PDB file of C-alpha atoms in Angstrom:
ATOM      1  CA  MET A1463      21.914 -32.426 -45.953  1.00 43.00           C
ATOM      2  CA  GLU A1464      19.910 -33.965 -42.988  1.00 42.00           C
ATOM      3  CA  LYS A1465      22.575 -32.801 -40.743  1.00 43.00           C
ATOM      4  CA  LEU A1466      23.159 -28.999 -42.137  1.00 42.00           C
ATOM      5  CA  HIS A1467      18.767 -28.679 -42.010  1.00 43.00           C
ATOM      6  CA  GLN A1468      19.213 -30.305 -38.841  1.00 44.00           C
ATOM      7  CA  PHE A1469      21.176 -27.517 -37.395  1.00 43.00           C
ATOM      8  CA  GLY A1470      19.633 -24.056 -39.598  1.00 44.00           C
ATOM      9  CA  SER A1471      16.846 -25.946 -37.542  1.00 45.00           C
ATOM     10  CA  ASN A1472      18.596 -25.259 -34.396  1.00 44.00           C
ATOM     11  CA  ARG A1473      20.063 -22.196 -35.276  1.00 43.00           C
ATOM     12  CA  ASP A1474      16.351 -20.991 -35.649  1.00 44.00           C
ATOM     13  CA  CYS A1475      15.152 -22.094 -32.724  1.00 43.00           C
ATOM     14  CA  PHE A1476      18.274 -20.267 -30.981  1.00 40.00           C
ATOM     15  CA  CYS A1477      17.896 -17.281 -32.673  1.00 40.00           C
ATOM     16  CA  SER A1478      14.423 -17.292 -31.785  1.00 41.00           C
ATOM     17  CA  SER A1479      14.661 -17.827 -27.890  1.00 41.00           C
ATOM     18  CA  LEU A1480      18.241 -15.318 -27.938  1.00 41.00           C
ATOM     19  CA  HIS A1481      15.049 -12.500 -29.620  1.00 45.00           C
ATOM     20  CA  LEU A1482      13.015 -13.450 -27.184  1.00 44.00           C
ATOM     21  CA  SER A1483      15.613 -12.612 -24.130  1.00 48.00           C
ATOM     22  CA  VAL A1484      16.711  -9.822 -25.806  1.00 49.00           C
ATOM     23  CA  ALA A1485      13.749  -8.259 -25.909  1.00 44.00           C
ATOM     24  CA  ASP A1486      12.638  -9.543 -22.372  1.00 46.00           C
ATOM     25  CA  LEU A1487      15.622  -7.112 -21.287  1.00 45.00           C
ATOM     26  CA  LEU A1488      14.714  -4.094 -22.933  1.00 45.00           C
ATOM     27  CA  MET A1489      11.240  -4.422 -21.956  1.00 47.00           C
ATOM     28  CA  ALA A1490      12.931  -4.674 -18.123  1.00 50.00           C
ATOM     29  CA  SER A1491      15.262  -1.802 -19.101  1.00 50.00           C
ATOM     30  CA  VAL A1492      12.720   0.417 -19.773  1.00 57.00           C
ATOM     31  CA  GLN A1493      11.354   2.133 -16.751  1.00 69.00           C
ATOM     32  CA  LYS A1494       7.997   2.899 -15.542  1.00 85.00           C
ATOM     33  CA  THR A1495       7.545   6.694 -13.576  1.00 91.00           C
ATOM     34  CA  LEU A1496       4.634   6.588 -11.975  1.00 92.00           C
ATOM     35  CA  VAL A1497       2.417   9.998 -11.087  1.00 93.00           C
ATOM     36  CA  PHE A1498       0.970  10.231  -7.678  1.00 93.00           C
ATOM     37  CA  ASP A1499      -2.489  10.322  -8.739  1.00 92.00           C
ATOM     38  CA  ASP A1500      -1.906   7.371 -10.721  1.00 92.00           C
ATOM     39  CA  VAL A1501      -0.718   5.536  -7.759  1.00 93.00           C
ATOM     40  CA  ALA A1502      -3.028   6.735  -4.735  1.00 91.00           C
ATOM     41  CA  LYS A1503      -6.003   5.448  -6.841  1.00 92.00           C
ATOM     42  CA  HIS A1504      -4.540   1.342  -5.320  1.00 92.00           C
ATOM     43  CA  ASN A1505      -5.726   2.220  -1.756  1.00 90.00           C
ATOM     44  CA  LYS A1506      -7.546  -0.731  -0.985  1.00 91.00           C
ATOM     45  CA  ILE A1507      -7.560  -4.073  -0.277  1.00 87.00           C
ATOM     46  CA  ASP A1508      -8.099  -6.260  -3.519  1.00 91.00           C
ATOM     47  CA  ASP A1509      -5.826  -3.297  -4.889  1.00 92.00           C
ATOM     48  CA  CYS A1510      -2.716  -1.987  -2.986  1.00 91.00           C
ATOM     49  CA  TRP A1511       0.040   0.351  -4.174  1.00 93.00           C
ATOM     50  CA  ILE A1512       3.034   1.862  -1.740  1.00 94.00           C
ATOM     51  CA  ILE A1513       5.146   3.858  -2.300  1.00 93.00           C
ATOM     52  CA  ILE A1514       8.380   3.355  -0.537  1.00 93.00           C
ATOM     53  CA  SER A1515      12.750   4.904  -1.660  1.00 93.00           C
ATOM     54  CA  GLY A1516      11.222   6.396  -4.590  1.00 93.00           C
ATOM     55  CA  LYS A1517      10.309   3.035  -6.315  1.00 94.00           C
ATOM     56  CA  VAL A1518       5.560   1.294  -6.183  1.00 94.00           C
ATOM     57  CA  TYR A1519       5.457  -1.265  -5.356  1.00 94.00           C
ATOM     58  CA  ASP A1520       1.754  -3.477  -6.367  1.00 94.00           C
ATOM     59  CA  VAL A1521       1.553  -5.905  -2.767  1.00 93.00           C
ATOM     60  CA  THR A1522      -1.951  -6.990  -3.351  1.00 92.00           C
ATOM     61  CA  PRO A1523      -1.054 -10.509  -3.291  1.00 93.00           C
ATOM     62  CA  PHE A1524       0.780  -9.935  -0.183  1.00 91.00           C
ATOM     63  CA  MET A1525      -1.640  -8.346   1.921  1.00 88.00           C
ATOM     64  CA  ASP A1526      -3.299 -11.300   3.490  1.00 87.00           C
ATOM     65  CA  ASP A1527       0.392 -12.800   4.889  1.00 87.00           C
ATOM     66  CA  HIS A1528       2.048  -9.391   6.017  1.00 88.00           C
ATOM     67  CA  PRO A1529       2.446 -10.286   9.166  1.00 86.00           C
ATOM     68  CA  GLY A1530       0.888  -6.663  11.156  1.00 85.00           C
ATOM     69  CA  GLY A1531      -2.055  -7.307   8.387  1.00 85.00           C
ATOM     70  CA  GLY A1532      -3.469  -6.081   5.195  1.00 84.00           C
ATOM     71  CA  GLU A1533      -4.580  -2.994   6.068  1.00 87.00           C
ATOM     72  CA  VAL A1534      -1.096  -1.615   7.954  1.00 87.00           C
ATOM     73  CA  MET A1535      -0.238  -0.980   4.461  1.00 87.00           C
ATOM     74  CA  ARG A1536      -3.691  -0.289   3.358  1.00 87.00           C
ATOM     75  CA  LYS A1537      -3.228   2.583   5.860  1.00 88.00           C
ATOM     76  CA  ALA A1538       0.308   3.328   4.355  1.00 88.00           C
ATOM     77  CA  THR A1539      -1.126   4.177   0.607  1.00 87.00           C
ATOM     78  CA  GLY A1540      -1.931   7.730  -0.284  1.00 85.00           C
ATOM     79  CA  LYS A1541       1.870   9.255   0.447  1.00 87.00           C
ATOM     80  CA  ASP A1542       5.151   8.595   0.707  1.00 89.00           C
ATOM     81  CA  ALA A1543       5.312   5.812   3.083  1.00 90.00           C
ATOM     82  CA  THR A1544       8.964   5.432   3.135  1.00 90.00           C
ATOM     83  CA  VAL A1545       9.087   6.914   6.888  1.00 90.00           C
ATOM     84  CA  ASP A1546       6.681   3.758   8.302  1.00 88.00           C
ATOM     85  CA  TYR A1547       8.339   1.609   6.328  1.00 89.00           C
ATOM     86  CA  SER A1548      11.834   2.398   7.874  1.00 87.00           C
ATOM     87  CA  ASP A1549      10.343   2.531  11.008  1.00 87.00           C
ATOM     88  CA  VAL A1550       9.477  -0.969  11.152  1.00 85.00           C
ATOM     89  CA  GLY A1551      12.784  -2.305  10.613  1.00 84.00           C
ATOM     90  CA  HIS A1552      12.302  -4.903   7.865  1.00 87.00           C
ATOM     91  CA  SER A1553      14.150  -7.817   7.460  1.00 87.00           C
ATOM     92  CA  ALA A1554      16.697  -7.916   4.890  1.00 90.00           C
ATOM     93  CA  ALA A1555      14.625 -11.077   3.817  1.00 89.00           C
ATOM     94  CA  ALA A1556      11.830  -8.766   3.115  1.00 88.00           C
ATOM     95  CA  ASN A1557      13.955  -6.230   1.696  1.00 89.00           C
ATOM     96  CA  GLU A1558      14.827  -8.749  -1.465  1.00 91.00           C
ATOM     97  CA  MET A1559      10.863  -9.709  -0.923  1.00 91.00           C
ATOM     98  CA  MET A1560      10.138  -6.046  -2.104  1.00 91.00           C
ATOM     99  CA  GLN A1561      11.438  -6.187  -5.453  1.00 93.00           C
ATOM    100  CA  LYS A1562       8.753  -9.173  -7.198  1.00 94.00           C
ATOM    101  CA  TYR A1563       6.044  -6.456  -6.095  1.00 94.00           C
ATOM    102  CA  TYR A1564       7.992  -3.753  -8.242  1.00 94.00           C
ATOM    103  CA  VAL A1565       5.859  -1.505 -10.463  1.00 93.00           C
ATOM    104  CA  GLY A1566       8.022   1.268 -11.528  1.00 94.00           C
ATOM    105  CA  GLU A1567      10.137   4.653  -9.983  1.00 95.00           C
ATOM    106  CA  PHE A1568       7.971   7.330  -8.812  1.00 93.00           C
ATOM    107  CA  ASP A1569       8.056  10.880 -10.084  1.00 93.00           C
ATOM    108  CA  GLN A1570       9.091  13.030  -5.946  1.00 90.00           C
ATOM    109  CA  SER A1571       7.549  16.040  -7.928  1.00 91.00           C
ATOM    110  CA  THR A1572       3.729  14.725  -7.933  1.00 91.00           C
ATOM    111  CA  ILE A1573       3.632  14.130  -4.503  1.00 87.00           C
ATOM    112  CA  PRO A1574       0.616  17.197  -3.182  1.00 85.00           C
ATOM    113  CA  GLU A1575       2.495  19.864  -0.366  1.00 78.00           C
ATOM    114  CA  LYS A1576      -0.909  18.831   1.667  1.00 66.00           C
ATOM    115  CA  ARG A1577      -2.614  15.866   1.520  1.00 57.00           C
ATOM    116  CA  SER A1578      -6.244  15.964   3.244  1.00 54.00           C
ATOM    117  CA  TYR A1579      -7.484  12.311   4.996  1.00 53.00           C
ATOM    118  CA  LEU A1580     -10.404  11.072   5.174  1.00 52.00           C
ATOM    119  CA  SER A1581     -11.012  10.100   8.966  1.00 49.00           C
ATOM    120  CA  SER A1582     -12.057   7.058   9.416  1.00 48.00           C
ATOM    121  CA  THR A1583     -15.128   5.497  11.096  1.00 48.00           C
ATOM    122  CA  THR A1584     -12.873   5.185  14.781  1.00 47.00           C
ATOM    123  CA  ASP A1585     -11.536   8.531  14.238  1.00 46.00           C
ATOM    124  CA  LYS A1586     -15.353   9.704  14.415  1.00 48.00           C
ATOM    125  CA  ILE A1587     -15.927   8.085  17.635  1.00 48.00           C
ATOM    126  CA  TYR A1588     -12.213   8.893  18.724  1.00 48.00           C
ATOM    127  CA  ASN A1589     -13.305  12.586  18.331  1.00 51.00           C
ATOM    128  CA  LEU A1590     -16.383  12.536  19.479  1.00 52.00           C
ATOM    129  CA  LYS A1591     -15.580  11.389  23.197  1.00 52.00           C
ATOM    130  CA  LYS A1592     -13.147  14.246  22.677  1.00 57.00           C
ATOM    131  CA  SER A1593     -16.025  16.629  21.282  1.00 66.00           C
ATOM    132  CA  PRO A1594     -17.055  19.367  24.765  1.00 73.00           C
ATOM    133  CA  GLN A1595     -21.210  18.368  23.913  1.00 74.00           C
ATOM    134  CA  PHE A1596     -20.526  14.637  23.960  1.00 72.00           C
ATOM    135  CA  MET A1597     -18.728  15.588  27.835  1.00 76.00           C
ATOM    136  CA  ILE A1598     -21.897  17.379  28.608  1.00 83.00           C
ATOM    137  CA  LYS A1599     -24.097  14.580  28.234  1.00 82.00           C
ATOM    138  CA  VAL A1600     -21.570  12.097  30.108  1.00 84.00           C
ATOM    139  CA  LEU A1601     -22.138  15.058  32.741  1.00 88.00           C
ATOM    140  CA  LEU A1602     -25.875  14.850  32.298  1.00 90.00           C
ATOM    141  CA  VAL A1603     -25.686  11.143  33.028  1.00 90.00           C
ATOM    142  CA  GLY A1604     -23.931  11.189  36.175  1.00 90.00           C
ATOM    143  CA  ILE A1605     -25.648  14.174  37.905  1.00 93.00           C
ATOM    144  CA  MET A1606     -29.196  12.167  36.966  1.00 91.00           C
ATOM    145  CA  ALA A1607     -27.433   8.452  38.730  1.00 90.00           C
ATOM    146  CA  ALA A1608     -26.179  10.535  41.765  1.00 90.00           C
ATOM    147  CA  ALA A1609     -29.852  12.035  42.265  1.00 89.00           C
ATOM    148  CA  LEU A1610     -31.525   8.708  41.619  1.00 89.00           C
ATOM    149  CA  ARG A1611     -28.798   7.723  44.062  1.00 87.00           C
ATOM    150  CA  LEU A1612     -29.450   9.701  46.766  1.00 87.00           C
ATOM    151  CA  LEU A1613     -33.764   9.677  46.167  1.00 84.00           C
ATOM    152  CA  ALA A1614     -33.363   5.877  46.137  1.00 85.00           C
ATOM    153  CA  VAL A1615     -30.975   6.164  49.638  1.00 82.00           C
ATOM    154  CA  SER A1616     -34.059   8.894  51.332  1.00 74.00           C
ATOM    155  CA  PHE A1617     -37.071   6.538  50.452  1.00 71.00           C
TER     156      PHE A1617
END
């Protein structure tokens, strides 16, 4: 009788572990489909999701370890980064590594037709250097420096 009880106990353990495995498999087979607005919210160094080849990846844990730096990946948020990713020529190991960051599928139809990008402080400084007002100021400083030099030579 004791042997039967032990077998029943093992069978229950086996069935309950089998049940968990089936549940895990069912959960894994249900794919989450995300829309652009949901993915675009994750655009910070400490919360970074990117879209590559119709899939969404939460790369937040990898930000510090990325060879190009976390900022490179943060700049890939808010758009489909497939071209950016492909242009770099990532290794097969990098492609495999992406699987552990997989969040779900991406609904391509939710990408806005035209995106307005916020310019960074660097962009503003760069554009300021190209503006006519900046060029006028540079020319005035140059003229004033030349005039002072002529005055200094005259005395």
